[in-house]
Amino acid sequence: MNTYDTLVEAINGLKSQGFTQDFNLKEDKIYCPVLKMYYKPKEFEVIEKHRFEGMSSVDDNSVLYAISTRSGVKGLLVDSYGVYSEVSKEMLDKLK
């Protein structure tokens, strides 16, 4: 696993490794808008996780997940730090 200094550097590095899709976090699944596909926690694995802390504000903190689905789709999920009430426990456990 590579280490990256910035979120942009990590995104570019992981995209060059084939993590080309973008995922959005939903309550109990992730969504790939380009493919119009949803994936439940049991249908994907987190391959890499990178944390970044903002220099000016804690609101700038984020986590980048490199994800591979059982069907072979590889992409990235960017999420800010923190636990959100709209995300299921199963999803939180998967992203730990």
mmCIF file of C-alpha atoms in Angstrom:
data_model
loop_
_atom_site.group_PDB
_atom_site.id
_atom_site.type_symbol
_atom_site.label_atom_id
_atom_site.label_comp_id
_atom_site.label_asym_id
_atom_site.label_seq_id
_atom_site.Cartn_x
_atom_site.Cartn_y
_atom_site.Cartn_z
ATOM 1 C CA MET A 1 0.000 0.000 0.000
ATOM 2 C CA ASN A 2 1.325 3.420 -0.973
ATOM 3 C CA THR A 3 1.326 6.406 1.314
ATOM 4 C CA TYR A 4 0.132 9.744 -0.011
ATOM 5 C CA ASP A 5 0.580 13.295 1.242
ATOM 6 C CA THR A 6 -2.676 14.683 -0.165
ATOM 7 C CA LEU A 7 -6.137 13.464 -1.052
ATOM 8 C CA VAL A 8 -5.669 14.503 -4.699
ATOM 9 C CA GLU A 9 -2.386 12.582 -4.905
ATOM 10 C CA ALA A 10 -4.084 9.484 -3.463
ATOM 11 C CA ILE A 11 -7.036 9.711 -5.851
ATOM 12 C CA ASN A 12 -4.714 10.028 -8.851
ATOM 13 C CA GLY A 13 -2.497 7.187 -7.635
ATOM 14 C CA LEU A 14 -5.387 4.812 -6.995
ATOM 15 C CA LYS A 15 -7.080 5.690 -10.283
ATOM 16 C CA SER A 16 -3.851 4.720 -12.058
ATOM 17 C CA GLN A 17 -4.165 1.342 -10.280
ATOM 18 C CA GLY A 18 -7.630 0.767 -11.765
ATOM 19 C CA PHE A 19 -9.899 2.272 -9.093
ATOM 20 C CA THR A 20 -11.708 4.334 -11.715
ATOM 21 C CA GLN A 21 -15.332 4.441 -10.569
ATOM 22 C CA ASP A 22 -16.730 6.884 -8.027
ATOM 23 C CA PHE A 23 -18.891 5.552 -5.211
ATOM 24 C CA ASN A 24 -21.376 7.447 -3.055
ATOM 25 C CA LEU A 25 -22.224 6.353 0.479
ATOM 26 C CA LYS A 26 -25.879 5.537 1.122
ATOM 27 C CA GLU A 27 -27.527 4.307 4.338
ATOM 28 C CA ASP A 28 -26.786 0.620 3.933
ATOM 29 C CA LYS A 29 -24.933 0.426 0.611
ATOM 30 C CA ILE A 30 -22.622 2.240 -1.756
ATOM 31 C CA TYR A 31 -23.810 3.540 -5.110
ATOM 32 C CA CYS A 32 -21.946 3.852 -8.411
ATOM 33 C CA PRO A 33 -23.810 6.555 -10.391
ATOM 34 C CA VAL A 34 -22.079 5.826 -13.715
ATOM 35 C CA LEU A 35 -23.124 2.167 -13.620
ATOM 36 C CA LYS A 36 -26.352 2.871 -11.706
ATOM 37 C CA MET A 37 -25.473 -0.012 -9.365
ATOM 38 C CA TYR A 38 -25.819 -0.413 -5.590
ATOM 39 C CA TYR A 39 -23.539 -2.645 -3.523
ATOM 40 C CA LYS A 40 -24.316 -3.886 -0.030
ATOM 41 C CA PRO A 41 -21.445 -4.362 2.463
ATOM 42 C CA LYS A 42 -21.235 -8.095 1.766
ATOM 43 C CA GLU A 43 -20.740 -7.331 -1.953
ATOM 44 C CA PHE A 44 -17.529 -5.302 -1.676
ATOM 45 C CA GLU A 45 -14.183 -5.164 0.080
ATOM 46 C CA VAL A 46 -12.154 -2.179 1.207
ATOM 47 C CA ILE A 47 -8.728 -2.735 -0.351
ATOM 48 C CA GLU A 48 -7.047 0.413 0.985
ATOM 49 C CA LYS A 49 -7.991 3.216 3.345
ATOM 50 C CA HIS A 50 -6.228 6.579 3.609
ATOM 51 C CA ARG A 51 -6.944 9.334 6.143
ATOM 52 C CA PHE A 52 -6.234 13.006 5.507
ATOM 53 C CA GLU A 53 -6.435 15.839 7.995
ATOM 54 C CA GLY A 54 -7.148 19.387 6.891
ATOM 55 C CA MET A 55 -4.582 21.996 7.806
ATOM 56 C CA SER A 56 -7.042 24.796 8.482
ATOM 57 C CA SER A 57 -10.138 23.102 9.853
ATOM 58 C CA VAL A 58 -11.325 19.754 11.211
ATOM 59 C CA ASP A 59 -14.142 20.053 8.663
ATOM 60 C CA ASP A 60 -11.492 19.346 6.011
ATOM 61 C CA ASN A 61 -10.758 15.852 7.361
ATOM 62 C CA SER A 62 -11.548 12.999 5.015
ATOM 63 C CA VAL A 63 -11.065 9.292 4.407
ATOM 64 C CA LEU A 64 -10.470 7.773 0.983
ATOM 65 C CA TYR A 65 -11.517 4.139 0.478
ATOM 66 C CA ALA A 66 -10.300 2.046 -2.460
ATOM 67 C CA ILE A 67 -13.089 -0.470 -3.016
ATOM 68 C CA SER A 68 -13.448 -3.612 -5.105
ATOM 69 C CA THR A 69 -16.830 -5.242 -5.610
ATOM 70 C CA ARG A 70 -17.462 -8.966 -6.013
ATOM 71 C CA SER A 71 -18.395 -8.260 -9.645
ATOM 72 C CA GLY A 72 -14.975 -6.699 -10.294
ATOM 73 C CA VAL A 73 -15.896 -3.007 -10.241
ATOM 74 C CA LYS A 74 -13.104 -0.969 -8.638
ATOM 75 C CA GLY A 75 -13.577 2.572 -7.436
ATOM 76 C CA LEU A 76 -13.136 5.195 -4.764
ATOM 77 C CA LEU A 77 -15.289 6.515 -1.951
ATOM 78 C CA VAL A 78 -14.370 9.805 -0.278
ATOM 79 C CA ASP A 79 -15.993 10.427 3.084
ATOM 80 C CA SER A 80 -15.451 12.963 5.809
ATOM 81 C CA TYR A 81 -14.470 11.869 9.319
ATOM 82 C CA GLY A 82 -17.214 11.055 11.728
ATOM 83 C CA VAL A 83 -20.131 8.788 12.297
ATOM 84 C CA TYR A 84 -23.376 9.752 10.650
ATOM 85 C CA SER A 85 -26.757 8.618 11.889
ATOM 86 C CA GLU A 86 -28.019 7.880 8.381
ATOM 87 C CA VAL A 87 -25.406 5.152 7.820
ATOM 88 C CA SER A 88 -26.265 1.626 8.929
ATOM 89 C CA LYS A 89 -24.224 -0.231 11.559
ATOM 90 C CA GLU A 90 -23.329 -2.883 8.995
ATOM 91 C CA MET A 91 -21.907 -0.181 6.697
ATOM 92 C CA LEU A 92 -19.980 1.451 9.566
ATOM 93 C CA ASP A 93 -18.491 -1.928 10.500
ATOM 94 C CA LYS A 94 -17.458 -2.538 6.898
ATOM 95 C CA LEU A 95 -15.686 0.823 6.612
ATOM 96 C CA LYS A 96 -13.773 0.553 9.928
#
